PDB file of N, CA and C in Angstrom:
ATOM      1  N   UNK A   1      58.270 241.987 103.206  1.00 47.00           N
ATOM      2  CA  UNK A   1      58.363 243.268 103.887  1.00 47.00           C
ATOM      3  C   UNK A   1      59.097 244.269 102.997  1.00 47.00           C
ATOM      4  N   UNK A   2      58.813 246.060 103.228  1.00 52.00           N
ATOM      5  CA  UNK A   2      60.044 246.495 102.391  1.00 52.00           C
ATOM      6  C   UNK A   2      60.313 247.330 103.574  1.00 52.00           C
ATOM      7  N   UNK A   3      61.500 246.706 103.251  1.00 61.00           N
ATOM      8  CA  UNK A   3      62.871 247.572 104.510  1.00 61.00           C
ATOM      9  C   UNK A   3      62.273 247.485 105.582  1.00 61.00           C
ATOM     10  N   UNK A   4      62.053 246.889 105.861  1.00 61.00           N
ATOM     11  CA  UNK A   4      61.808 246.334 107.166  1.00 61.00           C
ATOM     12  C   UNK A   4      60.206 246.617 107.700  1.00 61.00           C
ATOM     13  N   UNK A   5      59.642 247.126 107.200  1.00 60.00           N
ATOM     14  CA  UNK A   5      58.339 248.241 107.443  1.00 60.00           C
ATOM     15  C   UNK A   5      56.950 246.799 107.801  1.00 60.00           C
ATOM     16  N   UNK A   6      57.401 245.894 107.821  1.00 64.00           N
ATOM     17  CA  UNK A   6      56.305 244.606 107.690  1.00 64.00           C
ATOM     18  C   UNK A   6      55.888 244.796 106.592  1.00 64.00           C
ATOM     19  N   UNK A   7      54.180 243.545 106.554  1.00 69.00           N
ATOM     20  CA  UNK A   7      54.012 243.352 105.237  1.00 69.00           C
ATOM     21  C   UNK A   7      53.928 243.957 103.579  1.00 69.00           C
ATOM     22  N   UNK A   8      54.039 244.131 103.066  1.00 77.00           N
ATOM     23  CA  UNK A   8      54.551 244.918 101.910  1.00 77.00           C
ATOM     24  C   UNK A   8      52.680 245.161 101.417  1.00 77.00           C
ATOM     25  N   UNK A   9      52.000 243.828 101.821  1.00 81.00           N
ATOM     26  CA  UNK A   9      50.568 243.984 100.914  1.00 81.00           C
ATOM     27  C   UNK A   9      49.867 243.540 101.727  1.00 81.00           C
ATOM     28  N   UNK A  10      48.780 244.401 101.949  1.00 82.00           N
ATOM     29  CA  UNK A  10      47.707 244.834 102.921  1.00 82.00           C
ATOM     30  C   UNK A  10      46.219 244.837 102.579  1.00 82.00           C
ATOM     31  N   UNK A  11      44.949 244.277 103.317  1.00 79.00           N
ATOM     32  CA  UNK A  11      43.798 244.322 102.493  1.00 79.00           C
ATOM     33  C   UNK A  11      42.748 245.220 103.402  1.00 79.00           C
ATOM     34  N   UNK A  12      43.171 246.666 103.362  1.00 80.00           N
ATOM     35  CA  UNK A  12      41.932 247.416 104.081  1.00 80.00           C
ATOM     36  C   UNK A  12      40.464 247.788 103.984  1.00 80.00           C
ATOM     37  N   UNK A  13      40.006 247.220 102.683  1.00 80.00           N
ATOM     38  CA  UNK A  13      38.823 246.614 102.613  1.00 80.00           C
ATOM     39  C   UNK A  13      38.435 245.926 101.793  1.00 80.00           C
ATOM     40  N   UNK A  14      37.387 245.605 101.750  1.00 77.00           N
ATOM     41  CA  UNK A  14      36.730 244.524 100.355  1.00 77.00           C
ATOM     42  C   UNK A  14      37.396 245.033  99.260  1.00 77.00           C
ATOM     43  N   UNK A  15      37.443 245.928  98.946  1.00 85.00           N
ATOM     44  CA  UNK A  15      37.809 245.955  97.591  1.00 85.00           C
ATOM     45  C   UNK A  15      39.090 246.863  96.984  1.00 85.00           C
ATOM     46  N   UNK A  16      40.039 247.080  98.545  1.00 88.00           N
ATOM     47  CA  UNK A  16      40.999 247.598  97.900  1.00 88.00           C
ATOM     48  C   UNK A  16      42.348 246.584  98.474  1.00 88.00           C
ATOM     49  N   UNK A  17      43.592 246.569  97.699  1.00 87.00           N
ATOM     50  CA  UNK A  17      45.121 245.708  98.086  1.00 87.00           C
ATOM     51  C   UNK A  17      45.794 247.164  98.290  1.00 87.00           C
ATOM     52  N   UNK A  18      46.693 246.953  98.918  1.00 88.00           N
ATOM     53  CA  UNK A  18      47.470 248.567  99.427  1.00 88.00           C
ATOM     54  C   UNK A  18      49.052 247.689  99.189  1.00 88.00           C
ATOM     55  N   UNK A  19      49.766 247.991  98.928  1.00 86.00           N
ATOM     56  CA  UNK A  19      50.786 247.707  98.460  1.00 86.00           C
ATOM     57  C   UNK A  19      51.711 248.921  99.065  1.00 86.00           C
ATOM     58  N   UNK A  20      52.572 248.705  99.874  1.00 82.00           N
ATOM     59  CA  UNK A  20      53.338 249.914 100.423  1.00 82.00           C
ATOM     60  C   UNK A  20      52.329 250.797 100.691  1.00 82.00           C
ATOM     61  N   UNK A  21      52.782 252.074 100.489  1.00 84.00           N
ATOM     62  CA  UNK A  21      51.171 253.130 100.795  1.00 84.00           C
ATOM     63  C   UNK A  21      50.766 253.227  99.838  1.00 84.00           C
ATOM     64  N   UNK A  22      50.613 252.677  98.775  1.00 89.00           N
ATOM     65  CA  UNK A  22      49.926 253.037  97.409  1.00 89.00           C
ATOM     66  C   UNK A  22      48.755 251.736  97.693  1.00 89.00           C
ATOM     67  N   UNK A  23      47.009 252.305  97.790  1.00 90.00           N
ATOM     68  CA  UNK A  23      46.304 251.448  97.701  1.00 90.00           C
ATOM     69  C   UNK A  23      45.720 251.225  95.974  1.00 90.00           C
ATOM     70  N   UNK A  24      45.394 250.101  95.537  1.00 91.00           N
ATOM     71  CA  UNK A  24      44.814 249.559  94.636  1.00 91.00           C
ATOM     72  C   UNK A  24      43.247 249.288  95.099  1.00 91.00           C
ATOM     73  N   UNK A  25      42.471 249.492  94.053  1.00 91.00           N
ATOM     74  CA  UNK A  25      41.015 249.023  93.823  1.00 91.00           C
ATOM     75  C   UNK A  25      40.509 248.565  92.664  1.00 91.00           C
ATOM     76  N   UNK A  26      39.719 247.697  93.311  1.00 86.00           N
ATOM     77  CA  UNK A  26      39.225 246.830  92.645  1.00 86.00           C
ATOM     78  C   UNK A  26      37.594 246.727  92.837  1.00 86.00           C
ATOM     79  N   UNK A  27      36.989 245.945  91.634  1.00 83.00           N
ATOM     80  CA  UNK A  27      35.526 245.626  92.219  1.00 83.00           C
ATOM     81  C   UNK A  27      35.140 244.955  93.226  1.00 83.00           C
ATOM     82  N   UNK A  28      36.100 243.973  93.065  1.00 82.00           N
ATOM     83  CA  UNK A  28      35.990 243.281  94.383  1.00 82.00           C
ATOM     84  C   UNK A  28      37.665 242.329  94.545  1.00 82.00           C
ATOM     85  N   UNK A  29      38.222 241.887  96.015  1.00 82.00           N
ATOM     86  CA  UNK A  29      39.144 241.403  96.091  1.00 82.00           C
ATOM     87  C   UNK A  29      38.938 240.135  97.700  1.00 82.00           C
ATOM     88  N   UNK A  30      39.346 239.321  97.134  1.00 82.00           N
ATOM     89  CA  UNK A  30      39.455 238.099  98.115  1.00 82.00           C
ATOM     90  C   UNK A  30      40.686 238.100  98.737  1.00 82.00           C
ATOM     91  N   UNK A  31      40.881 237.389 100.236  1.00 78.00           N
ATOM     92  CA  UNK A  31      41.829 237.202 100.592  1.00 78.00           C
ATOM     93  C   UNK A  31      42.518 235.628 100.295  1.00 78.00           C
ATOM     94  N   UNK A  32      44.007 235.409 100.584  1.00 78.00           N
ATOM     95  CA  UNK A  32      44.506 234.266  99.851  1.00 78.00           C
ATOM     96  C   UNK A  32      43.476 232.814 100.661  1.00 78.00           C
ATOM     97  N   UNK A  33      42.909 233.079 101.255  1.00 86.00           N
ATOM     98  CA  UNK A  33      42.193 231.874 102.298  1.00 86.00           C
ATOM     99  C   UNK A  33      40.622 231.655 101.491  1.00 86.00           C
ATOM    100  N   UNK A  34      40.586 232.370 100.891  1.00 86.00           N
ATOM    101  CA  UNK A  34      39.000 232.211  99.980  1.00 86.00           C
ATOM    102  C   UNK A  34      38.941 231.187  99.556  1.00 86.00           C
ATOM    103  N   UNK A  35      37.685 230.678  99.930  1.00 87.00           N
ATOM    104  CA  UNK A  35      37.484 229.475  99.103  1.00 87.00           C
ATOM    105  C   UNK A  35      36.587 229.650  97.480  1.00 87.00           C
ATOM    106  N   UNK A  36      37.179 228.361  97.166  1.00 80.00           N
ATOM    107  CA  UNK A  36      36.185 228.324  95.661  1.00 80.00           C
ATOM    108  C   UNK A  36      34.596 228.736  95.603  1.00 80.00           C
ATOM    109  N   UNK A  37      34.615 228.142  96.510  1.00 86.00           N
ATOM    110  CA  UNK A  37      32.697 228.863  96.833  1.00 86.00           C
ATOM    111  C   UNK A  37      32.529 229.872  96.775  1.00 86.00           C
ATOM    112  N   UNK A  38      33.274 230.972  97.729  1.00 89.00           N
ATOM    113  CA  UNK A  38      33.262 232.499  97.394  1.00 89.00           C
ATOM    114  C   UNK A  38      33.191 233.081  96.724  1.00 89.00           C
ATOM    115  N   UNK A  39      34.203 232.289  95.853  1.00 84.00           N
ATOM    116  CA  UNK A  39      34.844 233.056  94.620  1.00 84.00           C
ATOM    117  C   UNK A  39      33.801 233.106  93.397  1.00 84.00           C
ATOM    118  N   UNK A  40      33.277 231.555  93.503  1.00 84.00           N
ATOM    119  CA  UNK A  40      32.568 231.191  92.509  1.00 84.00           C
ATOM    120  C   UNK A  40      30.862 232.271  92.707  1.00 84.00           C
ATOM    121  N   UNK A  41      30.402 232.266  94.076  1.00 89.00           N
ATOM    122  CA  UNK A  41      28.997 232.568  94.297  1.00 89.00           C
ATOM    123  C   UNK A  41      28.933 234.494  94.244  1.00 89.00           C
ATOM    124  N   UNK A  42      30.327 234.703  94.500  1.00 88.00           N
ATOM    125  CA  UNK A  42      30.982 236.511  94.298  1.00 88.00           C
ATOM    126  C   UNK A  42      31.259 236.607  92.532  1.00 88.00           C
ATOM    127  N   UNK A  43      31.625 236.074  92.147  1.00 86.00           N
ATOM    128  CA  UNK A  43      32.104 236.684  90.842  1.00 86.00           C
ATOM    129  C   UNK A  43      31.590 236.117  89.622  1.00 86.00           C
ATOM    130  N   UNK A  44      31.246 234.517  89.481  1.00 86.00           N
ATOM    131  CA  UNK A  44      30.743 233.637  88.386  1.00 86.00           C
ATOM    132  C   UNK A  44      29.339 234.092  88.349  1.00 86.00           C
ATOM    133  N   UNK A  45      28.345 233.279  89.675  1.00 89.00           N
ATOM    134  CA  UNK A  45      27.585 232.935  89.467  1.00 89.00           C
ATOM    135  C   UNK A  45      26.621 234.036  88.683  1.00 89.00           C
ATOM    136  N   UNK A  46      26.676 235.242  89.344  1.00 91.00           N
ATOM    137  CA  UNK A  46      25.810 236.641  88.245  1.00 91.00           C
ATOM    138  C   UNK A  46      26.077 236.389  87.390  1.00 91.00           C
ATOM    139  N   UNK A  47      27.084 236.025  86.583  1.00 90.00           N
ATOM    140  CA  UNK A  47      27.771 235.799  84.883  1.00 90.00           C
ATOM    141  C   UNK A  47      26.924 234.807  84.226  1.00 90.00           C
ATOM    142  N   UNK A  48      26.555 233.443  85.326  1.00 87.00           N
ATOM    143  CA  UNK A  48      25.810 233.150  84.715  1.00 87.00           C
ATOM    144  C   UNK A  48      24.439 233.029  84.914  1.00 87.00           C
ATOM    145  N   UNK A  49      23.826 234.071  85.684  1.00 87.00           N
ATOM    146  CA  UNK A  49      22.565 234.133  85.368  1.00 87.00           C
ATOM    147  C   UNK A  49      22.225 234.955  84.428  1.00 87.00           C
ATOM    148  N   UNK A  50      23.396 235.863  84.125  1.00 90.00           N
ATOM    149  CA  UNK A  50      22.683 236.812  83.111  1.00 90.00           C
ATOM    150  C   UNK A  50      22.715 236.219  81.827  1.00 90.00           C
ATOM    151  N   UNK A  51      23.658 235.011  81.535  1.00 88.00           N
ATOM    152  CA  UNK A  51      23.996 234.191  80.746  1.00 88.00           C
ATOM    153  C   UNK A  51      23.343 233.840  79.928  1.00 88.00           C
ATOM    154  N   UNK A  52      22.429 232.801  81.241  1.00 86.00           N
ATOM    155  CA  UNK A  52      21.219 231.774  80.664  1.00 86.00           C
ATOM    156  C   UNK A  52      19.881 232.693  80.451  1.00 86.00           C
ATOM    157  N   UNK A  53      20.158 234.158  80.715  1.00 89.00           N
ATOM    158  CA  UNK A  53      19.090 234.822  80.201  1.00 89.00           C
ATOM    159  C   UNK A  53      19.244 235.552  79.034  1.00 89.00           C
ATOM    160  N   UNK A  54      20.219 235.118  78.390  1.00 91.00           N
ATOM    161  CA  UNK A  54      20.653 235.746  77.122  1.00 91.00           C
ATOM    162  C   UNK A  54      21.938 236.785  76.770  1.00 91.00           C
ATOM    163  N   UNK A  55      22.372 237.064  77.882  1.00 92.00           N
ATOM    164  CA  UNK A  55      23.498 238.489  77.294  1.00 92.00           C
ATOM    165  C   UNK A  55      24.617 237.650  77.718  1.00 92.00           C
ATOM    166  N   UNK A  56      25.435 238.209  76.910  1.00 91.00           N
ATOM    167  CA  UNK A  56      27.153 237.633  77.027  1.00 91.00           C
ATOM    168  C   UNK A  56      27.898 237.958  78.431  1.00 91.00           C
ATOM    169  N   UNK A  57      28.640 236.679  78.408  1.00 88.00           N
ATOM    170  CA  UNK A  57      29.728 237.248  79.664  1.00 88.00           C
ATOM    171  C   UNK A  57      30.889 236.452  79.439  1.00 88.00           C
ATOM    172  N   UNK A  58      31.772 236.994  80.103  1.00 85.00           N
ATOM    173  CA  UNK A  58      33.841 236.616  79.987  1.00 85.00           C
ATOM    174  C   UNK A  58      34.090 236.855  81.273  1.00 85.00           C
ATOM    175  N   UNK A  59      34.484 235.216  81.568  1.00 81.00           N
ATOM    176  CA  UNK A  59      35.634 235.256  83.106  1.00 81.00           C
ATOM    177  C   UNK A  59      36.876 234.932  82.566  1.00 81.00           C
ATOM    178  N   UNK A  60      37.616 235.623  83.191  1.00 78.00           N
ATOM    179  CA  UNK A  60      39.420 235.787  82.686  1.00 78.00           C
ATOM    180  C   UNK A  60      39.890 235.198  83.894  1.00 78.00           C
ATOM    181  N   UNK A  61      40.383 234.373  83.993  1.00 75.00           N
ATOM    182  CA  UNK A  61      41.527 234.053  85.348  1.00 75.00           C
ATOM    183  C   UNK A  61      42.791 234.259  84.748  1.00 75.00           C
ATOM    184  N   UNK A  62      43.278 235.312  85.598  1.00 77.00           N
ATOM    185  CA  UNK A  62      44.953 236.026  85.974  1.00 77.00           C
ATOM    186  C   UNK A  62      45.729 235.892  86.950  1.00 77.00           C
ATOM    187  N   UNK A  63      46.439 235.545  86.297  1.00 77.00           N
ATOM    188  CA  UNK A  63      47.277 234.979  87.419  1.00 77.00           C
ATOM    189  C   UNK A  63      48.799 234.485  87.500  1.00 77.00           C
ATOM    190  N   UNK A  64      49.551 234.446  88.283  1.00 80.00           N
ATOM    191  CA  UNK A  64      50.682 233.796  88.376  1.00 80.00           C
ATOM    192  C   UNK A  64      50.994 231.985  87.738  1.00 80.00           C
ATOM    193  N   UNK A  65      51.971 231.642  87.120  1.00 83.00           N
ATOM    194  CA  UNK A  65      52.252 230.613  86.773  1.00 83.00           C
ATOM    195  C   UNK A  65      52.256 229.748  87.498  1.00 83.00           C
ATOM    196  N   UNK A  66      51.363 228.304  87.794  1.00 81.00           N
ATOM    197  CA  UNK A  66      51.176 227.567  88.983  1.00 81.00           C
ATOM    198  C   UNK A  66      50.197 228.303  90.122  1.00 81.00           C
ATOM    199  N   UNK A  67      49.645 229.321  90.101  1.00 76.00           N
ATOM    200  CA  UNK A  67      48.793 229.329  91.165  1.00 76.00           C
ATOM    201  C   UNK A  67      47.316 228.835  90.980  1.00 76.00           C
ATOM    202  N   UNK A  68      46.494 228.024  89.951  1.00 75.00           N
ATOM    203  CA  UNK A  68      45.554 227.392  90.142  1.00 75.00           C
ATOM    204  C   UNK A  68      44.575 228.121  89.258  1.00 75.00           C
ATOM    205  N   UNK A  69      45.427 228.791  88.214  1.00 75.00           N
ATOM    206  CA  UNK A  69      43.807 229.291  87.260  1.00 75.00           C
ATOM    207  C   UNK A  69      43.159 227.870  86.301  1.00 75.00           C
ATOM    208  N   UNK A  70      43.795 227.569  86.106  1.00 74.00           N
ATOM    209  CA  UNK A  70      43.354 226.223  85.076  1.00 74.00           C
ATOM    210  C   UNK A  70      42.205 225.281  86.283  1.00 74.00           C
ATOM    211  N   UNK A  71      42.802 224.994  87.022  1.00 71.00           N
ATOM    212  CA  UNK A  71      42.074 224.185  88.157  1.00 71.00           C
ATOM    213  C   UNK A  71      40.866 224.839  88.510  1.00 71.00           C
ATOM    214  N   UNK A  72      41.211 226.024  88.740  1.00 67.00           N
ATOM    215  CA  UNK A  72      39.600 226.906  89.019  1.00 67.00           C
ATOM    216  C   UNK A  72      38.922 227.151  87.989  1.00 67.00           C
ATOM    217  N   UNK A  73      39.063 227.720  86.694  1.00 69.00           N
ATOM    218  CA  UNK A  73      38.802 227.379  85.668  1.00 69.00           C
ATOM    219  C   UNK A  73      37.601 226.083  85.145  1.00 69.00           C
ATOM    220  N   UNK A  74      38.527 224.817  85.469  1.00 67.00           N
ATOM    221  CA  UNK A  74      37.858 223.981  85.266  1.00 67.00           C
ATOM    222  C   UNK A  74      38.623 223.650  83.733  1.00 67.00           C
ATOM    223  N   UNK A  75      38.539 222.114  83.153  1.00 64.00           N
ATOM    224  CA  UNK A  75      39.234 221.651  81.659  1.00 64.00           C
ATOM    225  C   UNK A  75      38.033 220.852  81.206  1.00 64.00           C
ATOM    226  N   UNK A  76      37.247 220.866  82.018  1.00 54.00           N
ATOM    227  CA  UNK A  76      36.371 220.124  81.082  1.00 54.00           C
ATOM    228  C   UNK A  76      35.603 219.758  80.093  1.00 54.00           C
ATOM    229  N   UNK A  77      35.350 219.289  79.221  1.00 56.00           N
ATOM    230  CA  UNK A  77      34.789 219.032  78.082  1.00 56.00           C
ATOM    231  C   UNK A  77      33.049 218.522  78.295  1.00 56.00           C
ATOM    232  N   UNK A  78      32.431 219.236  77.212  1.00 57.00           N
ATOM    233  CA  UNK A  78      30.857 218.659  77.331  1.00 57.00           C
ATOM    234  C   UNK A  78      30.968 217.251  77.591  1.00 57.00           C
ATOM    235  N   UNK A  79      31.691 216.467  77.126  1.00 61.00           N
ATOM    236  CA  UNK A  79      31.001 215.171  77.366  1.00 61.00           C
ATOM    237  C   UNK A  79      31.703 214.285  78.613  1.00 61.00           C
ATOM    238  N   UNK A  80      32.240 215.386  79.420  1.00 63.00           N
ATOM    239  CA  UNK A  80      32.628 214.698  80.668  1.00 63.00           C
ATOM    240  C   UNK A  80      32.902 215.167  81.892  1.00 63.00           C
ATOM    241  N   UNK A  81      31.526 216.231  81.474  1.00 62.00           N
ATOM    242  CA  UNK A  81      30.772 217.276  82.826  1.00 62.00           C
ATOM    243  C   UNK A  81      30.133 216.088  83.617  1.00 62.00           C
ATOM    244  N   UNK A  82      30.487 216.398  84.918  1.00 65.00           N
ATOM    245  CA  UNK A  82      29.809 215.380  85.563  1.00 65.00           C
ATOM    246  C   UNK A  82      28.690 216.077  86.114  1.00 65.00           C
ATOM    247  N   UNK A  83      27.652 215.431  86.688  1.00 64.00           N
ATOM    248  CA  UNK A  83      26.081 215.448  87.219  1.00 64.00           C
ATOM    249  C   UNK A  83      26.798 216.616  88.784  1.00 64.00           C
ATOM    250  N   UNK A  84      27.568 216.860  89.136  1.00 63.00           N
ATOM    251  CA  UNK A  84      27.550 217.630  90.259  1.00 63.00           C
ATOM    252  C   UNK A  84      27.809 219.535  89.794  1.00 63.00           C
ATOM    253  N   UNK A  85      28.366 218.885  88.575  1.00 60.00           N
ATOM    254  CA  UNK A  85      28.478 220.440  87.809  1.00 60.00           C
ATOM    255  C   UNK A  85      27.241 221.015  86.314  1.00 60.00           C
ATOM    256  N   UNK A  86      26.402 220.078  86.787  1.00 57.00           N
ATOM    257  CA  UNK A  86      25.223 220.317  85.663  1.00 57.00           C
ATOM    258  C   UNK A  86      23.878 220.621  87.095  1.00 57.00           C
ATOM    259  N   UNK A  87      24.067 220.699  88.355  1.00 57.00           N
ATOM    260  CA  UNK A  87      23.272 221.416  89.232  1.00 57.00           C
ATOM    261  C   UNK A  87      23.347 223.159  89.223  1.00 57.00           C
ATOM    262  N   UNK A  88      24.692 223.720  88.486  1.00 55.00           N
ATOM    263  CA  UNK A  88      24.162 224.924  87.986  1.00 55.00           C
ATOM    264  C   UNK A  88      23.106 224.868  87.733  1.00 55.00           C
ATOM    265  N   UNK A  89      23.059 224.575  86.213  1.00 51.00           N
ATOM    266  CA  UNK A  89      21.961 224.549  85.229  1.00 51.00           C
ATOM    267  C   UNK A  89      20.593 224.502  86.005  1.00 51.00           C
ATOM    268  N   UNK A  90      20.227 223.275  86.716  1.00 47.00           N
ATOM    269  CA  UNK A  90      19.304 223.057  86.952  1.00 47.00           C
ATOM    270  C   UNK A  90      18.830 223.598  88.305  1.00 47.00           C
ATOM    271  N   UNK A  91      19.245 224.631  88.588  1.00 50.00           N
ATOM    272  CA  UNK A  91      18.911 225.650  89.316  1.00 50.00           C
ATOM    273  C   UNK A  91      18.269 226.776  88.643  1.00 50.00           C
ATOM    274  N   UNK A  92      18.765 226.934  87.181  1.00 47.00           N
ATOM    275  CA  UNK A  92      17.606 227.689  86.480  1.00 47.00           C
ATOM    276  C   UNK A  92      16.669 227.346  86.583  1.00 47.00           C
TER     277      UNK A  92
END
């Protein structure tokens, strides 16, 4: 809260955070309850269709220390992608 006023950060629509009365925008913004699916089928998946059709793309995860960019991310290495994360692909 600041000074008592309740929550300090506010989400009045898709795509803006309001922080005190100062709103922020964005292209798009999730709330903390989003799941990976969302996130992934809202923001990845276009990245990679335009991907596998040839033009470049960069996902950046930002974020706080410990809140789960590595995990969402993903660490995996080609040779120990498993068959549930190679159904991207084969949706091309």
């Amino acid at each position: 809260t600041i000074r008592g006023e309740g929550n300090c950060v506010s989400h009045p629509n898709a795509n803006q955070v309001q922080i005190g009365k100062r709103p922020f925008t964005f292209n798009q913004v999730f709330r903390p309850n989003a799941s990976q699916f969302e996130v992934f089928t809202n923001c990845v998946e276009p990245l990679l269709d335009q991907f596998i059709n040839g033009y470049n793309a960069t996902i950046l995860a930002y974020g706080q220390t410990g809140s789960g960019k590595t995990f969402t991310m993903g660490t995996a290495s080609a040779r120990n992608v498993t068959d549930e994360n190679l159904v991207i692909l084969a949706k091309q």
